[in-house]
PDB file of C-alpha atoms in Angstrom:
ATOM      1  CA  MET A   5       2.823  26.098   7.702  1.00 38.00           C
ATOM      2  CA  MET A   6       5.118  23.063   8.072  1.00 37.00           C
ATOM      3  CA  THR A   7       7.393  22.341   5.115  1.00 41.00           C
ATOM      4  CA  MET A   8       7.968  18.670   4.318  1.00 42.00           C
ATOM      5  CA  LYS A   9      11.633  17.790   4.106  1.00 52.00           C
ATOM      6  CA  ARG A  10      12.333  15.944   0.896  1.00 58.00           C
ATOM      7  CA  LYS A  11      13.469  12.378   1.276  1.00 76.00           C
ATOM      8  CA  THR A  12      16.836  11.746  -0.293  1.00 88.00           C
ATOM      9  CA  GLU A  13      17.166   9.069  -2.962  1.00 92.00           C
ATOM     10  CA  LEU A  14      19.540   6.280  -3.900  1.00 93.00           C
ATOM     11  CA  ASN A  15      18.901   5.691  -7.594  1.00 95.00           C
ATOM     12  CA  LEU A  16      20.359   2.844  -9.636  1.00 96.00           C
ATOM     13  CA  VAL A  17      21.113   3.759 -13.262  1.00 97.00           C
ATOM     14  CA  VAL A  18      21.763   0.652 -15.359  1.00 97.00           C
ATOM     15  CA  GLY A  19      22.352   0.016 -19.059  1.00 96.00           C
ATOM     16  CA  VAL A  20      24.969  -1.043 -21.569  1.00 95.00           C
ATOM     17  CA  ASN A  21      27.212   1.488 -23.314  1.00 93.00           C
ATOM     18  CA  GLY A  22      25.445   3.727 -25.815  1.00 94.00           C
ATOM     19  CA  THR A  23      21.982   3.532 -24.283  1.00 96.00           C
ATOM     20  CA  GLY A  24      21.885   7.107 -22.963  1.00 95.00           C
ATOM     21  CA  LYS A  25      22.973   6.886 -19.325  1.00 96.00           C
ATOM     22  CA  THR A  26      25.422   9.783 -19.511  1.00 94.00           C
ATOM     23  CA  THR A  27      22.968  11.998 -21.385  1.00 94.00           C
ATOM     24  CA  PHE A  28      20.332  11.197 -18.755  1.00 95.00           C
ATOM     25  CA  LEU A  29      22.724  12.107 -15.949  1.00 96.00           C
ATOM     26  CA  GLU A  30      23.705  15.369 -17.643  1.00 94.00           C
ATOM     27  CA  LYS A  31      20.165  16.497 -18.475  1.00 93.00           C
ATOM     28  CA  GLU A  32      18.124  15.014 -15.635  1.00 91.00           C
ATOM     29  CA  VAL A  33      20.572  15.115 -12.745  1.00 92.00           C
ATOM     30  CA  LEU A  34      23.471  17.548 -13.065  1.00 93.00           C
ATOM     31  CA  SER A  35      21.320  20.258 -14.619  1.00 91.00           C
ATOM     32  CA  LYS A  36      18.975  20.191 -11.615  1.00 90.00           C
ATOM     33  CA  TYR A  37      21.519  20.461  -8.815  1.00 93.00           C
ATOM     34  CA  LYS A  38      23.565  23.431  -7.709  1.00 92.00           C
ATOM     35  CA  LYS A  39      26.045  21.057  -6.112  1.00 95.00           C
ATOM     36  CA  ALA A  40      27.029  17.674  -7.535  1.00 96.00           C
ATOM     37  CA  LEU A  41      30.044  15.394  -7.590  1.00 96.00           C
ATOM     38  CA  VAL A  42      30.849  12.667 -10.107  1.00 97.00           C
ATOM     39  CA  LEU A  43      33.193   9.899  -9.005  1.00 95.00           C
ATOM     40  CA  THR A  44      34.793   8.275 -12.037  1.00 94.00           C
ATOM     41  CA  PRO A  45      37.660   5.788 -12.444  1.00 92.00           C
ATOM     42  CA  ASP A  46      38.781   7.401 -15.700  1.00 86.00           C
ATOM     43  CA  ASN A  47      40.036  10.971 -16.008  1.00 85.00           C
ATOM     44  CA  SER A  48      39.114  10.960 -19.718  1.00 85.00           C
ATOM     45  CA  GLU A  49      35.419  10.789 -18.807  1.00 86.00           C
ATOM     46  CA  TRP A  50      33.294  13.833 -17.915  1.00 94.00           C
ATOM     47  CA  LYS A  51      35.876  16.060 -19.593  1.00 91.00           C
ATOM     48  CA  THR A  52      33.907  19.264 -19.110  1.00 93.00           C
ATOM     49  CA  LEU A  53      33.867  18.939 -15.325  1.00 95.00           C
ATOM     50  CA  PRO A  54      36.664  20.349 -13.171  1.00 95.00           C
ATOM     51  CA  VAL A  55      38.582  17.961 -10.931  1.00 95.00           C
ATOM     52  CA  VAL A  56      37.967  18.421  -7.212  1.00 95.00           C
ATOM     53  CA  ARG A  57      40.817  17.538  -4.855  1.00 93.00           C
ATOM     54  CA  ALA A  58      40.160  15.765  -1.574  1.00 92.00           C
ATOM     55  CA  ASP A  59      41.305  18.792   0.435  1.00 91.00           C
ATOM     56  CA  GLU A  60      38.841  21.014  -1.470  1.00 93.00           C
ATOM     57  CA  LEU A  61      35.818  18.805  -0.990  1.00 92.00           C
ATOM     58  CA  LYS A  62      34.571  20.056   2.374  1.00 88.00           C
ATOM     59  CA  PHE A  63      34.047  23.590   1.033  1.00 91.00           C
ATOM     60  CA  PHE A  64      33.277  22.666  -2.561  1.00 93.00           C
ATOM     61  CA  ASN A  65      30.215  24.169  -4.243  1.00 93.00           C
ATOM     62  CA  GLY A  66      29.263  23.615  -7.858  1.00 95.00           C
ATOM     63  CA  ILE A  67      29.557  20.682 -10.260  1.00 96.00           C
ATOM     64  CA  GLY A  68      32.796  18.710 -10.378  1.00 96.00           C
ATOM     65  CA  LYS A  69      34.406  15.288 -10.474  1.00 96.00           C
ATOM     66  CA  MET A  70      36.844  13.226  -8.469  1.00 95.00           C
ATOM     67  CA  ILE A  71      39.037  10.490  -9.924  1.00 94.00           C
ATOM     68  CA  TYR A  72      38.927   7.181  -8.122  1.00 92.00           C
ATOM     69  CA  THR A  73      42.456   6.307  -6.991  1.00 90.00           C
ATOM     70  CA  GLY A  74      41.727   3.822  -4.216  1.00 89.00           C
ATOM     71  CA  PRO A  75      39.279   2.775  -1.471  1.00 86.00           C
ATOM     72  CA  GLU A  76      40.057   5.837   0.636  1.00 89.00           C
ATOM     73  CA  ILE A  77      38.330   8.116  -1.891  1.00 90.00           C
ATOM     74  CA  LEU A  78      34.822   6.971  -0.980  1.00 88.00           C
ATOM     75  CA  THR A  79      35.671   7.262   2.711  1.00 87.00           C
ATOM     76  CA  THR A  80      36.761  10.859   2.117  1.00 90.00           C
ATOM     77  CA  ILE A  81      33.588  11.632   0.173  1.00 90.00           C
ATOM     78  CA  SER A  82      31.418  10.081   2.869  1.00 86.00           C
ATOM     79  CA  ARG A  83      32.947  12.397   5.471  1.00 87.00           C
ATOM     80  CA  ARG A  84      33.259  15.652   3.527  1.00 91.00           C
ATOM     81  CA  PHE A  85      30.517  15.849   0.893  1.00 92.00           C
ATOM     82  CA  TYR A  86      26.990  16.971   1.751  1.00 89.00           C
ATOM     83  CA  GLY A  87      23.951  18.721   0.299  1.00 90.00           C
ATOM     84  CA  GLY A  88      23.899  17.661  -3.344  1.00 92.00           C
ATOM     85  CA  ALA A  89      24.052  14.788  -5.807  1.00 95.00           C
ATOM     86  CA  LEU A  90      26.739  12.120  -5.791  1.00 95.00           C
ATOM     87  CA  ILE A  91      27.138  10.131  -9.016  1.00 96.00           C
ATOM     88  CA  LEU A  92      29.097   6.898  -8.647  1.00 95.00           C
ATOM     89  CA  ASP A  93      29.874   6.344 -12.323  1.00 95.00           C
ATOM     90  CA  ASP A  94      31.095   3.021 -13.695  1.00 91.00           C
ATOM     91  CA  ALA A  95      30.630   1.589 -10.224  1.00 87.00           C
ATOM     92  CA  LEU A  96      31.928  -1.916 -10.967  1.00 85.00           C
ATOM     93  CA  ALA A  97      35.430  -0.497 -11.366  1.00 84.00           C
ATOM     94  CA  TYR A  98      35.717   0.319  -7.663  1.00 86.00           C
ATOM     95  CA  LEU A  99      32.765  -0.762  -5.503  1.00 84.00           C
ATOM     96  CA  ASN A 100      34.181  -4.266  -5.108  1.00 81.00           C
ATOM     97  CA  GLU A 101      37.151  -2.697  -3.323  1.00 81.00           C
ATOM     98  CA  GLN A 102      34.880  -1.211  -0.677  1.00 81.00           C
ATOM     99  CA  THR A 103      33.851  -3.069   2.466  1.00 78.00           C
ATOM    100  CA  PRO A 104      30.107  -3.715   2.952  1.00 78.00           C
ATOM    101  CA  ALA A 105      30.297  -1.553   6.080  1.00 81.00           C
ATOM    102  CA  THR A 106      31.669   1.404   4.108  1.00 81.00           C
ATOM    103  CA  MET A 107      28.946   1.161   1.481  1.00 83.00           C
ATOM    104  CA  GLN A 108      26.178   0.750   4.038  1.00 83.00           C
ATOM    105  CA  TYR A 109      27.468   3.832   5.833  1.00 84.00           C
ATOM    106  CA  ILE A 110      27.315   5.804   2.566  1.00 85.00           C
ATOM    107  CA  TYR A 111      23.800   4.555   1.774  1.00 86.00           C
ATOM    108  CA  ILE A 112      22.505   5.485   5.219  1.00 84.00           C
ATOM    109  CA  ARG A 113      24.494   8.699   5.589  1.00 80.00           C
ATOM    110  CA  ARG A 114      22.774  10.291   2.601  1.00 84.00           C
ATOM    111  CA  ARG A 115      19.699  10.969   4.745  1.00 83.00           C
ATOM    112  CA  GLN A 116      21.562  12.917   7.404  1.00 82.00           C
ATOM    113  CA  PHE A 117      23.648  14.917   4.934  1.00 85.00           C
ATOM    114  CA  GLY A 118      21.092  15.568   2.188  1.00 88.00           C
ATOM    115  CA  ILE A 119      22.769  13.590  -0.588  1.00 91.00           C
ATOM    116  CA  ASP A 120      21.025  11.981  -3.552  1.00 93.00           C
ATOM    117  CA  ILE A 121      23.158   9.103  -4.839  1.00 93.00           C
ATOM    118  CA  TYR A 122      23.137   7.805  -8.425  1.00 96.00           C
ATOM    119  CA  LEU A 123      24.901   4.450  -8.688  1.00 95.00           C
ATOM    120  CA  VAL A 124      25.712   3.793 -12.347  1.00 96.00           C
ATOM    121  CA  ALA A 125      26.498   0.376 -13.843  1.00 94.00           C
ATOM    122  CA  HIS A 126      26.509  -1.389 -17.201  1.00 93.00           C
ATOM    123  CA  GLY A 127      24.551  -4.387 -15.910  1.00 92.00           C
ATOM    124  CA  LEU A 128      22.164  -5.315 -13.121  1.00 91.00           C
ATOM    125  CA  ARG A 129      24.542  -7.916 -11.734  1.00 89.00           C
ATOM    126  CA  GLN A 130      27.114  -5.167 -11.182  1.00 89.00           C
ATOM    127  CA  ILE A 131      24.883  -3.560  -8.564  1.00 89.00           C
ATOM    128  CA  PRO A 132      25.811  -4.755  -5.051  1.00 84.00           C
ATOM    129  CA  PRO A 133      22.847  -6.762  -3.644  1.00 81.00           C
ATOM    130  CA  LYS A 134      22.729  -4.548  -0.533  1.00 82.00           C
ATOM    131  CA  ALA A 135      22.119  -1.471  -2.684  1.00 88.00           C
ATOM    132  CA  PHE A 136      18.672  -2.756  -3.628  1.00 89.00           C
ATOM    133  CA  SER A 137      17.721  -2.640   0.078  1.00 86.00           C
ATOM    134  CA  PHE A 138      18.361   1.107   0.208  1.00 89.00           C
ATOM    135  CA  ALA A 139      17.382   2.092  -3.335  1.00 92.00           C
ATOM    136  CA  SER A 140      14.587   4.472  -4.327  1.00 93.00           C
ATOM    137  CA  TRP A 141      14.359   3.968  -8.099  1.00 95.00           C
ATOM    138  CA  LEU A 142      15.926   1.738 -10.703  1.00 96.00           C
ATOM    139  CA  ILE A 143      16.347   3.691 -13.941  1.00 97.00           C
ATOM    140  CA  LEU A 144      16.747   0.870 -16.412  1.00 97.00           C
ATOM    141  CA  PHE A 145      18.090   1.206 -19.932  1.00 98.00           C
ATOM    142  CA  ASN A 146      18.775  -1.676 -22.296  1.00 97.00           C
ATOM    143  CA  THR A 147      20.707  -4.593 -20.789  1.00 94.00           C
ATOM    144  CA  VAL A 148      21.780  -7.860 -22.355  1.00 89.00           C
ATOM    145  CA  GLU A 149      22.527  -9.953 -19.265  1.00 88.00           C
ATOM    146  CA  ASN A 150      20.689 -12.794 -17.560  1.00 88.00           C
ATOM    147  CA  PHE A 151      19.572 -11.436 -14.191  1.00 88.00           C
ATOM    148  CA  SER A 152      18.282 -14.771 -12.854  1.00 87.00           C
ATOM    149  CA  SER A 153      21.306 -15.269 -10.578  1.00 83.00           C
ATOM    150  CA  ARG A 154      20.007 -12.403  -8.407  1.00 82.00           C
ATOM    151  CA  LYS A 155      16.509 -13.847  -8.012  1.00 85.00           C
ATOM    152  CA  LYS A 156      17.085 -14.968  -4.426  1.00 85.00           C
ATOM    153  CA  GLU A 157      18.749 -11.729  -3.387  1.00 85.00           C
ATOM    154  CA  ILE A 158      15.866  -9.290  -3.912  1.00 87.00           C
ATOM    155  CA  ILE A 159      12.155  -9.396  -3.179  1.00 88.00           C
ATOM    156  CA  PRO A 160      10.120 -11.402  -5.718  1.00 90.00           C
ATOM    157  CA  SER A 161       7.882  -8.531  -6.843  1.00 91.00           C
ATOM    158  CA  LEU A 162      10.890  -6.341  -7.642  1.00 92.00           C
ATOM    159  CA  TYR A 163      12.600  -9.166  -9.489  1.00 92.00           C
ATOM    160  CA  ASP A 164       9.473  -9.735 -11.587  1.00 94.00           C
ATOM    161  CA  SER A 165       9.206  -6.015 -12.396  1.00 94.00           C
ATOM    162  CA  ILE A 166      12.820  -5.909 -13.524  1.00 94.00           C
ATOM    163  CA  ILE A 167      12.440  -8.941 -15.784  1.00 95.00           C
ATOM    164  CA  GLU A 168       9.266  -7.497 -17.338  1.00 95.00           C
ATOM    165  CA  SER A 169      10.935  -4.129 -17.914  1.00 96.00           C
ATOM    166  CA  GLN A 170      14.025  -5.758 -19.416  1.00 95.00           C
ATOM    167  CA  GLU A 171      11.870  -7.456 -22.017  1.00 96.00           C
ATOM    168  CA  ARG A 172       9.866  -4.321 -22.851  1.00 97.00           C
ATOM    169  CA  ILE A 173      13.005  -2.220 -23.148  1.00 97.00           C
ATOM    170  CA  ARG A 174      14.718  -4.796 -25.331  1.00 96.00           C
ATOM    171  CA  ASN A 175      11.720  -4.857 -27.679  1.00 97.00           C
ATOM    172  CA  ARG A 176      11.565  -1.053 -27.903  1.00 97.00           C
ATOM    173  CA  VAL A 177      15.293  -0.899 -28.675  1.00 97.00           C
ATOM    174  CA  LEU A 178      14.939  -3.551 -31.378  1.00 96.00           C
ATOM    175  CA  ASN A 179      12.099  -1.478 -32.835  1.00 97.00           C
ATOM    176  CA  GLY A 180      14.250   1.617 -33.208  1.00 97.00           C
ATOM    177  CA  GLU A 181      14.256   3.342 -29.796  1.00 97.00           C
ATOM    178  CA  PRO A 182      17.882   2.886 -28.621  1.00 96.00           C
ATOM    179  CA  TYR A 183      17.565   5.272 -25.669  1.00 96.00           C
ATOM    180  CA  TYR A 184      14.300   3.967 -24.232  1.00 97.00           C
ATOM    181  CA  LYS A 185      14.309   3.539 -20.457  1.00 97.00           C
ATOM    182  CA  GLU A 186      11.906   2.721 -17.661  1.00 96.00           C
ATOM    183  CA  TYR A 187      11.692   3.796 -14.043  1.00 95.00           C
ATOM    184  CA  ILE A 188      11.025   1.021 -11.549  1.00 95.00           C
ATOM    185  CA  LEU A 189       9.940   2.143  -8.099  1.00 93.00           C
ATOM    186  CA  ILE A 190      11.736   0.324  -5.294  1.00 92.00           C
ATOM    187  CA  ASP A 191      10.971   2.436  -2.205  1.00 89.00           C
ATOM    188  CA  SER A 192       7.184   2.715  -1.956  1.00 80.00           C
ATOM    189  CA  GLN A 193       7.470   5.499   0.637  1.00 77.00           C
ATOM    190  CA  ILE A 194       8.472   7.995  -2.042  1.00 71.00           C
ATOM    191  CA  LYS A 195       5.797   7.042  -4.548  1.00 55.00           C
ATOM    192  CA  SER A 196       3.375   9.841  -3.642  1.00 42.00           C
ATOM    193  CA  LEU A 197       6.149  12.448  -3.882  1.00 43.00           C
ATOM    194  CA  TYR A 198       7.973  11.328  -6.998  1.00 43.00           C
ATOM    195  CA  ALA A 199       5.837   9.009  -9.128  1.00 47.00           C
ATOM    196  CA  LYS A 200       4.408  11.798 -11.272  1.00 43.00           C
ATOM    197  CA  GLY A 201       6.706  13.002 -13.973  1.00 46.00           C
ATOM    198  CA  LYS A 202       9.286  10.248 -13.550  1.00 51.00           C
ATOM    199  CA  GLY A 203       9.480   9.381 -17.217  1.00 43.00           C
ATOM    200  CA  GLU A 204       8.260   6.790 -19.628  1.00 38.00           C
ATOM    201  CA  ALA A 205       7.145   4.130 -17.139  1.00 38.00           C
ATOM    202  CA  ASN A 206       6.563   4.302 -13.396  1.00 32.00           C
ATOM    203  CA  ARG A 207       6.192   0.832 -12.002  1.00 30.00           C
TER     204      ARG A 207
END
């Protein structure tokens, strides 16, 4: 019997501070992987995770973190990390330093090396436009920004779904559900495999 190889994902995790992003990543991501790496610009974050050095990465197994110290870090990760989850936390702090070619390579490379990527940001406008082209899901928590400036950069149906979800989430938060989130499907090819059990709202 042929076994279907699971399609890797690039998931966008977006929400302001205090909405539950880190708890989601701990409970729904790190707890489900034997191998995962968190890239963070701040050594005071993810305190329970051991720091992984660049020279250890190729043979690293387990759950750890790397501290962003410059553009070469993502290049190193793209060449030495495989078979697990890569969390790009607080992405705005460093993604602007990366060339579009570097990021596209990372987005595409995940398929060959079995990496699920979670790109984490405080606002939708912090997500590089190109990331939407490769993304699987948008896991959206409460946001307070105006997303209209991105309207011409993503497909209309996705833009409409995001705006509708923003409003629903905002209303649920105002009504006493501070950690409410919705899942917005971006890559329709994974819908049959992942739509069930994806949380409060699969759109």
